[in-house]
Amino acid sequence: RVKAEEAFSEYDAVILRLGGIYGPGRSLLDAQRRAASTSEKPVNRIHVDDIAGALIALADRDIQSTTYNVVDDDPAPRSAVSAFADELIGP
């Protein structure tokens, strides 16, 4: 990833580093059916609609050679995200 970012920076590119994408077609529920996680490692996520909003906001500005971390403002342990998915799926 670092090499790709360096290559794009030669073209004055704006780089977006996205968290774990969720939303329609990108559901943790499908993954949850395969395996639950007990990890306490924080997970940074971003909803697909928020990615679109970030792209629209950036398109209206004259920005070059910049890198943004695009994630939601509420990182949670992977175990908490898995537990929530379990609640939604049910028994």
PDB file of N, CA and C in Angstrom:
ATOM      1  N   ARG A   1       0.820  -1.182   0.000  1.00  0.00           N
ATOM      2  CA  ARG A   1       0.000   0.000   0.000  1.00  0.00           C
ATOM      3  C   ARG A   1       0.874   1.258   0.000  1.00  0.00           C
ATOM      4  N   VAL A   2       1.934   1.244   0.771  1.00  0.00           N
ATOM      5  CA  VAL A   2       2.804   2.417   0.853  1.00  0.00           C
ATOM      6  C   VAL A   2       3.411   2.741  -0.509  1.00  0.00           C
ATOM      7  N   LYS A   3       3.845   1.716  -1.215  1.00  0.00           N
ATOM      8  CA  LYS A   3       4.428   1.944  -2.548  1.00  0.00           C
ATOM      9  C   LYS A   3       3.386   2.528  -3.504  1.00  0.00           C
ATOM     10  N   ALA A   4       2.162   2.051  -3.412  1.00  0.00           N
ATOM     11  CA  ALA A   4       1.102   2.582  -4.280  1.00  0.00           C
ATOM     12  C   ALA A   4       0.839   4.047  -3.955  1.00  0.00           C
ATOM     13  N   GLU A   5       0.777   4.386  -2.671  1.00  0.00           N
ATOM     14  CA  GLU A   5       0.553   5.780  -2.284  1.00  0.00           C
ATOM     15  C   GLU A   5       1.696   6.666  -2.761  1.00  0.00           C
ATOM     16  N   GLU A   6       2.921   6.178  -2.641  1.00  0.00           N
ATOM     17  CA  GLU A   6       4.077   6.955  -3.122  1.00  0.00           C
ATOM     18  C   GLU A   6       4.000   7.174  -4.622  1.00  0.00           C
ATOM     19  N   ALA A   7       3.592   6.145  -5.354  1.00  0.00           N
ATOM     20  CA  ALA A   7       3.482   6.264  -6.813  1.00  0.00           C
ATOM     21  C   ALA A   7       2.419   7.289  -7.197  1.00  0.00           C
ATOM     22  N   PHE A   8       1.266   7.237  -6.537  1.00  0.00           N
ATOM     23  CA  PHE A   8       0.198   8.181  -6.851  1.00  0.00           C
ATOM     24  C   PHE A   8       0.565   9.603  -6.435  1.00  0.00           C
ATOM     25  N   SER A   9       1.366   9.757  -5.399  1.00  0.00           N
ATOM     26  CA  SER A   9       1.723  11.100  -4.940  1.00  0.00           C
ATOM     27  C   SER A   9       2.546  11.853  -5.980  1.00  0.00           C
ATOM     28  N   GLU A  10       3.192  11.131  -6.880  1.00  0.00           N
ATOM     29  CA  GLU A  10       3.928  11.786  -7.968  1.00  0.00           C
ATOM     30  C   GLU A  10       2.993  12.527  -8.919  1.00  0.00           C
ATOM     31  N   TYR A  11       1.714  12.206  -8.877  1.00  0.00           N
ATOM     32  CA  TYR A  11       0.722  12.822  -9.755  1.00  0.00           C
ATOM     33  C   TYR A  11      -0.172  13.803  -8.999  1.00  0.00           C
ATOM     34  N   ASP A  12       0.273  14.268  -7.844  1.00  0.00           N
ATOM     35  CA  ASP A  12      -0.500  15.192  -7.010  1.00  0.00           C
ATOM     36  C   ASP A  12      -1.863  14.615  -6.629  1.00  0.00           C
ATOM     37  N   ALA A  13      -1.922  13.315  -6.453  1.00  0.00           N
ATOM     38  CA  ALA A  13      -3.183  12.642  -6.152  1.00  0.00           C
ATOM     39  C   ALA A  13      -3.643  12.900  -4.722  1.00  0.00           C
ATOM     40  N   VAL A  14      -4.939  12.827  -4.537  1.00  0.00           N
ATOM     41  CA  VAL A  14      -5.534  12.828  -3.212  1.00  0.00           C
ATOM     42  C   VAL A  14      -5.793  11.359  -2.871  1.00  0.00           C
ATOM     43  N   ILE A  15      -5.237  10.908  -1.768  1.00  0.00           N
ATOM     44  CA  ILE A  15      -5.332   9.505  -1.367  1.00  0.00           C
ATOM     45  C   ILE A  15      -6.297   9.384  -0.195  1.00  0.00           C
ATOM     46  N   LEU A  16      -7.217   8.448  -0.315  1.00  0.00           N
ATOM     47  CA  LEU A  16      -8.154   8.171   0.770  1.00  0.00           C
ATOM     48  C   LEU A  16      -7.830   6.806   1.349  1.00  0.00           C
ATOM     49  N   ARG A  17      -7.532   6.758   2.632  1.00  0.00           N
ATOM     50  CA  ARG A  17      -7.333   5.497   3.341  1.00  0.00           C
ATOM     51  C   ARG A  17      -8.652   5.182   4.040  1.00  0.00           C
ATOM     52  N   LEU A  18      -9.333   4.143   3.568  1.00  0.00           N
ATOM     53  CA  LEU A  18     -10.667   3.821   4.070  1.00  0.00           C
ATOM     54  C   LEU A  18     -10.609   2.772   5.176  1.00  0.00           C
ATOM     55  N   GLY A  19     -11.500   2.924   6.152  1.00  0.00           N
ATOM     56  CA  GLY A  19     -11.677   1.890   7.161  1.00  0.00           C
ATOM     57  C   GLY A  19     -12.436   0.726   6.538  1.00  0.00           C
ATOM     58  N   GLY A  20     -12.819  -0.227   7.365  1.00  0.00           N
ATOM     59  CA  GLY A  20     -13.614  -1.356   6.890  1.00  0.00           C
ATOM     60  C   GLY A  20     -14.950  -0.862   6.362  1.00  0.00           C
ATOM     61  N   ILE A  21     -15.228  -1.151   5.120  1.00  0.00           N
ATOM     62  CA  ILE A  21     -16.433  -0.628   4.460  1.00  0.00           C
ATOM     63  C   ILE A  21     -17.636  -1.494   4.822  1.00  0.00           C
ATOM     64  N   TYR A  22     -18.727  -0.827   5.229  1.00  0.00           N
ATOM     65  CA  TYR A  22     -19.968  -1.555   5.461  1.00  0.00           C
ATOM     66  C   TYR A  22     -21.114  -0.807   4.805  1.00  0.00           C
ATOM     67  N   GLY A  23     -22.200  -1.518   4.595  1.00  0.00           N
ATOM     68  CA  GLY A  23     -23.371  -0.966   3.929  1.00  0.00           C
ATOM     69  C   GLY A  23     -23.952  -2.034   3.023  1.00  0.00           C
ATOM     70  N   PRO A  24     -24.878  -1.661   2.160  1.00  0.00           N
ATOM     71  CA  PRO A  24     -25.507  -2.643   1.268  1.00  0.00           C
ATOM     72  C   PRO A  24     -24.454  -3.420   0.472  1.00  0.00           C
ATOM     73  N   GLY A  25     -24.526  -4.731   0.551  1.00  0.00           N
ATOM     74  CA  GLY A  25     -23.584  -5.578  -0.169  1.00  0.00           C
ATOM     75  C   GLY A  25     -22.257  -5.755   0.536  1.00  0.00           C
ATOM     76  N   ARG A  26     -22.075  -5.119   1.688  1.00  0.00           N
ATOM     77  CA  ARG A  26     -20.813  -5.206   2.439  1.00  0.00           C
ATOM     78  C   ARG A  26     -21.137  -5.494   3.897  1.00  0.00           C
ATOM     79  N   SER A  27     -21.849  -6.571   4.141  1.00  0.00           N
ATOM     80  CA  SER A  27     -22.416  -6.815   5.458  1.00  0.00           C
ATOM     81  C   SER A  27     -21.552  -7.700   6.338  1.00  0.00           C
ATOM     82  N   LEU A  28     -21.379  -7.277   7.579  1.00  0.00           N
ATOM     83  CA  LEU A  28     -20.726  -8.117   8.574  1.00  0.00           C
ATOM     84  C   LEU A  28     -21.583  -9.334   8.895  1.00  0.00           C
ATOM     85  N   LEU A  29     -22.874  -9.225   8.639  1.00  0.00           N
ATOM     86  CA  LEU A  29     -23.762 -10.345   8.938  1.00  0.00           C
ATOM     87  C   LEU A  29     -23.368 -11.584   8.151  1.00  0.00           C
ATOM     88  N   ASP A  30     -22.984 -11.426   6.892  1.00  0.00           N
ATOM     89  CA  ASP A  30     -22.545 -12.564   6.093  1.00  0.00           C
ATOM     90  C   ASP A  30     -21.266 -13.162   6.658  1.00  0.00           C
ATOM     91  N   ALA A  31     -20.340 -12.309   7.013  1.00  0.00           N
ATOM     92  CA  ALA A  31     -19.082 -12.778   7.592  1.00  0.00           C
ATOM     93  C   ALA A  31     -19.331 -13.431   8.945  1.00  0.00           C
ATOM     94  N   GLN A  32     -20.275 -12.892   9.704  1.00  0.00           N
ATOM     95  CA  GLN A  32     -20.571 -13.398  11.042  1.00  0.00           C
ATOM     96  C   GLN A  32     -21.071 -14.834  10.981  1.00  0.00           C
ATOM     97  N   ARG A  33     -21.776 -15.147   9.935  1.00  0.00           N
ATOM     98  CA  ARG A  33     -22.278 -16.514   9.801  1.00  0.00           C
ATOM     99  C   ARG A  33     -21.122 -17.496   9.656  1.00  0.00           C
ATOM    100  N   ARG A  34     -19.986 -17.026   9.159  1.00  0.00           N
ATOM    101  CA  ARG A  34     -18.816 -17.886   8.986  1.00  0.00           C
ATOM    102  C   ARG A  34     -18.042 -18.043  10.288  1.00  0.00           C
ATOM    103  N   ALA A  35     -17.791 -16.936  10.988  1.00  0.00           N
ATOM    104  CA  ALA A  35     -16.985 -17.021  12.213  1.00  0.00           C
ATOM    105  C   ALA A  35     -17.130 -15.750  13.029  1.00  0.00           C
ATOM    106  N   ALA A  36     -17.429 -15.908  14.312  1.00  0.00           N
ATOM    107  CA  ALA A  36     -17.501 -14.767  15.229  1.00  0.00           C
ATOM    108  C   ALA A  36     -16.088 -14.430  15.694  1.00  0.00           C
ATOM    109  N   SER A  37     -15.894 -13.205  16.090  1.00  0.00           N
ATOM    110  CA  SER A  37     -14.587 -12.764  16.572  1.00  0.00           C
ATOM    111  C   SER A  37     -14.661 -12.433  18.052  1.00  0.00           C
ATOM    112  N   THR A  38     -13.605 -12.762  18.760  1.00  0.00           N
ATOM    113  CA  THR A  38     -13.491 -12.392  20.165  1.00  0.00           C
ATOM    114  C   THR A  38     -12.379 -11.377  20.361  1.00  0.00           C
ATOM    115  N   SER A  39     -11.825 -10.889  19.280  1.00  0.00           N
ATOM    116  CA  SER A  39     -10.710  -9.948  19.349  1.00  0.00           C
ATOM    117  C   SER A  39     -11.131  -8.615  19.967  1.00  0.00           C
ATOM    118  N   GLU A  40     -10.277  -8.071  20.798  1.00  0.00           N
ATOM    119  CA  GLU A  40     -10.519  -6.751  21.387  1.00  0.00           C
ATOM    120  C   GLU A  40      -9.811  -5.658  20.593  1.00  0.00           C
ATOM    121  N   LYS A  41      -9.207  -6.034  19.470  1.00  0.00           N
ATOM    122  CA  LYS A  41      -8.543  -5.048  18.614  1.00  0.00           C
ATOM    123  C   LYS A  41      -9.602  -4.111  18.027  1.00  0.00           C
ATOM    124  N   PRO A  42      -9.395  -2.788  18.137  1.00  0.00           N
ATOM    125  CA  PRO A  42     -10.382  -1.854  17.582  1.00  0.00           C
ATOM    126  C   PRO A  42     -10.512  -1.988  16.065  1.00  0.00           C
ATOM    127  N   VAL A  43     -11.714  -1.779  15.609  1.00  0.00           N
ATOM    128  CA  VAL A  43     -12.004  -1.829  14.177  1.00  0.00           C
ATOM    129  C   VAL A  43     -12.475  -0.452  13.742  1.00  0.00           C
ATOM    130  N   ASN A  44     -11.811   0.121  12.767  1.00  0.00           N
ATOM    131  CA  ASN A  44     -12.266   1.379  12.179  1.00  0.00           C
ATOM    132  C   ASN A  44     -13.125   1.034  10.982  1.00  0.00           C
ATOM    133  N   ARG A  45     -14.322   1.614  10.946  1.00  0.00           N
ATOM    134  CA  ARG A  45     -15.277   1.302   9.893  1.00  0.00           C
ATOM    135  C   ARG A  45     -15.694   2.588   9.184  1.00  0.00           C
ATOM    136  N   ILE A  46     -16.311   2.394   8.018  1.00  0.00           N
ATOM    137  CA  ILE A  46     -16.870   3.533   7.287  1.00  0.00           C
ATOM    138  C   ILE A  46     -18.041   3.016   6.442  1.00  0.00           C
ATOM    139  N   HIS A  47     -19.171   3.702   6.534  1.00  0.00           N
ATOM    140  CA  HIS A  47     -20.334   3.316   5.735  1.00  0.00           C
ATOM    141  C   HIS A  47     -20.134   3.812   4.311  1.00  0.00           C
ATOM    142  N   VAL A  48     -20.620   3.042   3.361  1.00  0.00           N
ATOM    143  CA  VAL A  48     -20.458   3.372   1.950  1.00  0.00           C
ATOM    144  C   VAL A  48     -21.020   4.763   1.631  1.00  0.00           C
ATOM    145  N   ASP A  49     -22.122   5.160   2.281  1.00  0.00           N
ATOM    146  CA  ASP A  49     -22.688   6.492   2.048  1.00  0.00           C
ATOM    147  C   ASP A  49     -21.746   7.596   2.532  1.00  0.00           C
ATOM    148  N   ASP A  50     -21.017   7.321   3.618  1.00  0.00           N
ATOM    149  CA  ASP A  50     -20.057   8.312   4.119  1.00  0.00           C
ATOM    150  C   ASP A  50     -18.848   8.446   3.200  1.00  0.00           C
ATOM    151  N   ILE A  51     -18.472   7.355   2.542  1.00  0.00           N
ATOM    152  CA  ILE A  51     -17.397   7.432   1.546  1.00  0.00           C
ATOM    153  C   ILE A  51     -17.841   8.331   0.401  1.00  0.00           C
ATOM    154  N   ALA A  52     -19.069   8.130  -0.052  1.00  0.00           N
ATOM    155  CA  ALA A  52     -19.601   8.966  -1.134  1.00  0.00           C
ATOM    156  C   ALA A  52     -19.611  10.435  -0.713  1.00  0.00           C
ATOM    157  N   GLY A  53     -20.023  10.697   0.528  1.00  0.00           N
ATOM    158  CA  GLY A  53     -20.032  12.074   1.021  1.00  0.00           C
ATOM    159  C   GLY A  53     -18.644  12.686   1.049  1.00  0.00           C
ATOM    160  N   ALA A  54     -17.654  11.908   1.454  1.00  0.00           N
ATOM    161  CA  ALA A  54     -16.273  12.405   1.473  1.00  0.00           C
ATOM    162  C   ALA A  54     -15.800  12.720   0.055  1.00  0.00           C
ATOM    163  N   LEU A  55     -16.127  11.857  -0.888  1.00  0.00           N
ATOM    164  CA  LEU A  55     -15.725  12.094  -2.283  1.00  0.00           C
ATOM    165  C   LEU A  55     -16.373  13.357  -2.843  1.00  0.00           C
ATOM    166  N   ILE A  56     -17.645  13.552  -2.544  1.00  0.00           N
ATOM    167  CA  ILE A  56     -18.342  14.753  -3.015  1.00  0.00           C
ATOM    168  C   ILE A  56     -17.727  15.999  -2.392  1.00  0.00           C
ATOM    169  N   ALA A  57     -17.458  15.941  -1.092  1.00  0.00           N
ATOM    170  CA  ALA A  57     -16.854  17.099  -0.405  1.00  0.00           C
ATOM    171  C   ALA A  57     -15.481  17.424  -0.985  1.00  0.00           C
ATOM    172  N   LEU A  58     -14.698  16.414  -1.284  1.00  0.00           N
ATOM    173  CA  LEU A  58     -13.360  16.652  -1.840  1.00  0.00           C
ATOM    174  C   LEU A  58     -13.416  17.140  -3.280  1.00  0.00           C
ATOM    175  N   ALA A  59     -14.422  16.702  -4.025  1.00  0.00           N
ATOM    176  CA  ALA A  59     -14.529  17.097  -5.431  1.00  0.00           C
ATOM    177  C   ALA A  59     -14.761  18.598  -5.575  1.00  0.00           C
ATOM    178  N   ASP A  60     -15.349  19.207  -4.559  1.00  0.00           N
ATOM    179  CA  ASP A  60     -15.641  20.639  -4.610  1.00  0.00           C
ATOM    180  C   ASP A  60     -14.461  21.510  -4.175  1.00  0.00           C
ATOM    181  N   ARG A  61     -13.333  20.898  -3.897  1.00  0.00           N
ATOM    182  CA  ARG A  61     -12.182  21.660  -3.401  1.00  0.00           C
ATOM    183  C   ARG A  61     -10.976  21.456  -4.307  1.00  0.00           C
ATOM    184  N   ASP A  62     -10.112  22.421  -4.316  1.00  0.00           N
ATOM    185  CA  ASP A  62      -8.874  22.320  -5.090  1.00  0.00           C
ATOM    186  C   ASP A  62      -7.779  21.778  -4.164  1.00  0.00           C
ATOM    187  N   ILE A  63      -7.765  20.461  -4.011  1.00  0.00           N
ATOM    188  CA  ILE A  63      -6.828  19.811  -3.105  1.00  0.00           C
ATOM    189  C   ILE A  63      -5.938  18.883  -3.915  1.00  0.00           C
ATOM    190  N   GLN A  64      -4.642  18.914  -3.626  1.00  0.00           N
ATOM    191  CA  GLN A  64      -3.696  18.029  -4.293  1.00  0.00           C
ATOM    192  C   GLN A  64      -2.710  17.486  -3.268  1.00  0.00           C
ATOM    193  N   SER A  65      -2.122  16.349  -3.603  1.00  0.00           N
ATOM    194  CA  SER A  65      -1.045  15.749  -2.800  1.00  0.00           C
ATOM    195  C   SER A  65      -1.388  15.679  -1.313  1.00  0.00           C
ATOM    196  N   THR A  66      -2.540  15.126  -1.006  1.00  0.00           N
ATOM    197  CA  THR A  66      -2.991  15.026   0.372  1.00  0.00           C
ATOM    198  C   THR A  66      -3.495  13.618   0.632  1.00  0.00           C
ATOM    199  N   THR A  67      -3.331  13.164   1.858  1.00  0.00           N
ATOM    200  CA  THR A  67      -3.833  11.860   2.259  1.00  0.00           C
ATOM    201  C   THR A  67      -4.826  12.036   3.397  1.00  0.00           C
ATOM    202  N   TYR A  68      -5.976  11.386   3.275  1.00  0.00           N
ATOM    203  CA  TYR A  68      -7.006  11.437   4.306  1.00  0.00           C
ATOM    204  C   TYR A  68      -7.286  10.026   4.813  1.00  0.00           C
ATOM    205  N   ASN A  69      -7.444   9.895   6.118  1.00  0.00           N
ATOM    206  CA  ASN A  69      -7.964   8.669   6.716  1.00  0.00           C
ATOM    207  C   ASN A  69      -9.470   8.864   6.846  1.00  0.00           C
ATOM    208  N   VAL A  70     -10.240   8.042   6.141  1.00  0.00           N
ATOM    209  CA  VAL A  70     -11.688   8.203   6.104  1.00  0.00           C
ATOM    210  C   VAL A  70     -12.326   7.045   6.876  1.00  0.00           C
ATOM    211  N   VAL A  71     -12.727   7.329   8.120  1.00  0.00           N
ATOM    212  CA  VAL A  71     -13.337   6.323   8.994  1.00  0.00           C
ATOM    213  C   VAL A  71     -14.436   6.992   9.802  1.00  0.00           C
ATOM    214  N   ASP A  72     -15.301   6.174  10.425  1.00  0.00           N
ATOM    215  CA  ASP A  72     -16.318   6.768  11.280  1.00  0.00           C
ATOM    216  C   ASP A  72     -15.667   7.243  12.579  1.00  0.00           C
ATOM    217  N   ASP A  73     -16.436   7.883  13.413  1.00  0.00           N
ATOM    218  CA  ASP A  73     -15.866   8.470  14.636  1.00  0.00           C
ATOM    219  C   ASP A  73     -16.107   7.600  15.865  1.00  0.00           C
ATOM    220  N   ASP A  74     -16.355   6.305  15.648  1.00  0.00           N
ATOM    221  CA  ASP A  74     -16.642   5.435  16.775  1.00  0.00           C
ATOM    222  C   ASP A  74     -15.993   4.062  16.597  1.00  0.00           C
ATOM    223  N   PRO A  75     -14.652   3.981  16.704  1.00  0.00           N
ATOM    224  CA  PRO A  75     -14.029   2.657  16.594  1.00  0.00           C
ATOM    225  C   PRO A  75     -14.502   1.767  17.732  1.00  0.00           C
ATOM    226  N   ALA A  76     -14.654   0.491  17.445  1.00  0.00           N
ATOM    227  CA  ALA A  76     -15.132  -0.454  18.446  1.00  0.00           C
ATOM    228  C   ALA A  76     -14.311  -1.733  18.352  1.00  0.00           C
ATOM    229  N   PRO A  77     -14.192  -2.457  19.458  1.00  0.00           N
ATOM    230  CA  PRO A  77     -13.499  -3.746  19.383  1.00  0.00           C
ATOM    231  C   PRO A  77     -14.242  -4.683  18.439  1.00  0.00           C
ATOM    232  N   ARG A  78     -13.495  -5.493  17.723  1.00  0.00           N
ATOM    233  CA  ARG A  78     -14.097  -6.439  16.781  1.00  0.00           C
ATOM    234  C   ARG A  78     -15.124  -7.330  17.497  1.00  0.00           C
ATOM    235  N   SER A  79     -14.858  -7.668  18.753  1.00  0.00           N
ATOM    236  CA  SER A  79     -15.797  -8.512  19.495  1.00  0.00           C
ATOM    237  C   SER A  79     -17.150  -7.813  19.681  1.00  0.00           C
ATOM    238  N   ALA A  80     -17.144  -6.513  19.897  1.00  0.00           N
ATOM    239  CA  ALA A  80     -18.396  -5.763  20.057  1.00  0.00           C
ATOM    240  C   ALA A  80     -19.171  -5.718  18.746  1.00  0.00           C
ATOM    241  N   VAL A  81     -18.456  -5.552  17.646  1.00  0.00           N
ATOM    242  CA  VAL A  81     -19.111  -5.532  16.333  1.00  0.00           C
ATOM    243  C   VAL A  81     -19.706  -6.913  16.056  1.00  0.00           C
ATOM    244  N   SER A  82     -18.960  -7.975  16.379  1.00  0.00           N
ATOM    245  CA  SER A  82     -19.462  -9.346  16.187  1.00  0.00           C
ATOM    246  C   SER A  82     -20.675  -9.617  17.064  1.00  0.00           C
ATOM    247  N   ALA A  83     -20.638  -9.160  18.314  1.00  0.00           N
ATOM    248  CA  ALA A  83     -21.773  -9.369  19.219  1.00  0.00           C
ATOM    249  C   ALA A  83     -23.026  -8.671  18.697  1.00  0.00           C
ATOM    250  N   PHE A  84     -22.854  -7.457  18.155  1.00  0.00           N
ATOM    251  CA  PHE A  84     -23.994  -6.730  17.588  1.00  0.00           C
ATOM    252  C   PHE A  84     -24.551  -7.490  16.386  1.00  0.00           C
ATOM    253  N   ALA A  85     -23.666  -8.007  15.537  1.00  0.00           N
ATOM    254  CA  ALA A  85     -24.122  -8.780  14.391  1.00  0.00           C
ATOM    255  C   ALA A  85     -24.880 -10.021  14.844  1.00  0.00           C
ATOM    256  N   ASP A  86     -24.402 -10.672  15.921  1.00  0.00           N
ATOM    257  CA  ASP A  86     -25.101 -11.835  16.475  1.00  0.00           C
ATOM    258  C   ASP A  86     -26.514 -11.474  16.918  1.00  0.00           C
ATOM    259  N   GLU A  87     -26.667 -10.300  17.554  1.00  0.00           N
ATOM    260  CA  GLU A  87     -27.998  -9.852  17.991  1.00  0.00           C
ATOM    261  C   GLU A  87     -28.922  -9.672  16.801  1.00  0.00           C
ATOM    262  N   LEU A  88     -28.398  -9.135  15.708  1.00  0.00           N
ATOM    263  CA  LEU A  88     -29.224  -8.910  14.529  1.00  0.00           C
ATOM    264  C   LEU A  88     -29.616 -10.212  13.866  1.00  0.00           C
ATOM    265  N   ILE A  89     -28.701 -11.173  13.850  1.00  0.00           N
ATOM    266  CA  ILE A  89     -28.965 -12.461  13.201  1.00  0.00           C
ATOM    267  C   ILE A  89     -29.947 -13.284  14.030  1.00  0.00           C
ATOM    268  N   GLY A  90     -29.748 -13.261  15.344  1.00  0.00           N
ATOM    269  CA  GLY A  90     -30.593 -14.067  16.216  1.00  0.00           C
ATOM    270  C   GLY A  90     -30.152 -15.523  16.225  1.00  0.00           C
ATOM    271  N   PRO A  91     -30.903 -16.364  16.956  1.00  0.00           N
ATOM    272  CA  PRO A  91     -30.514 -17.784  17.091  1.00  0.00           C
ATOM    273  C   PRO A  91     -30.647 -18.573  15.794  1.00  0.00           C
TER     274      PRO A  91
END
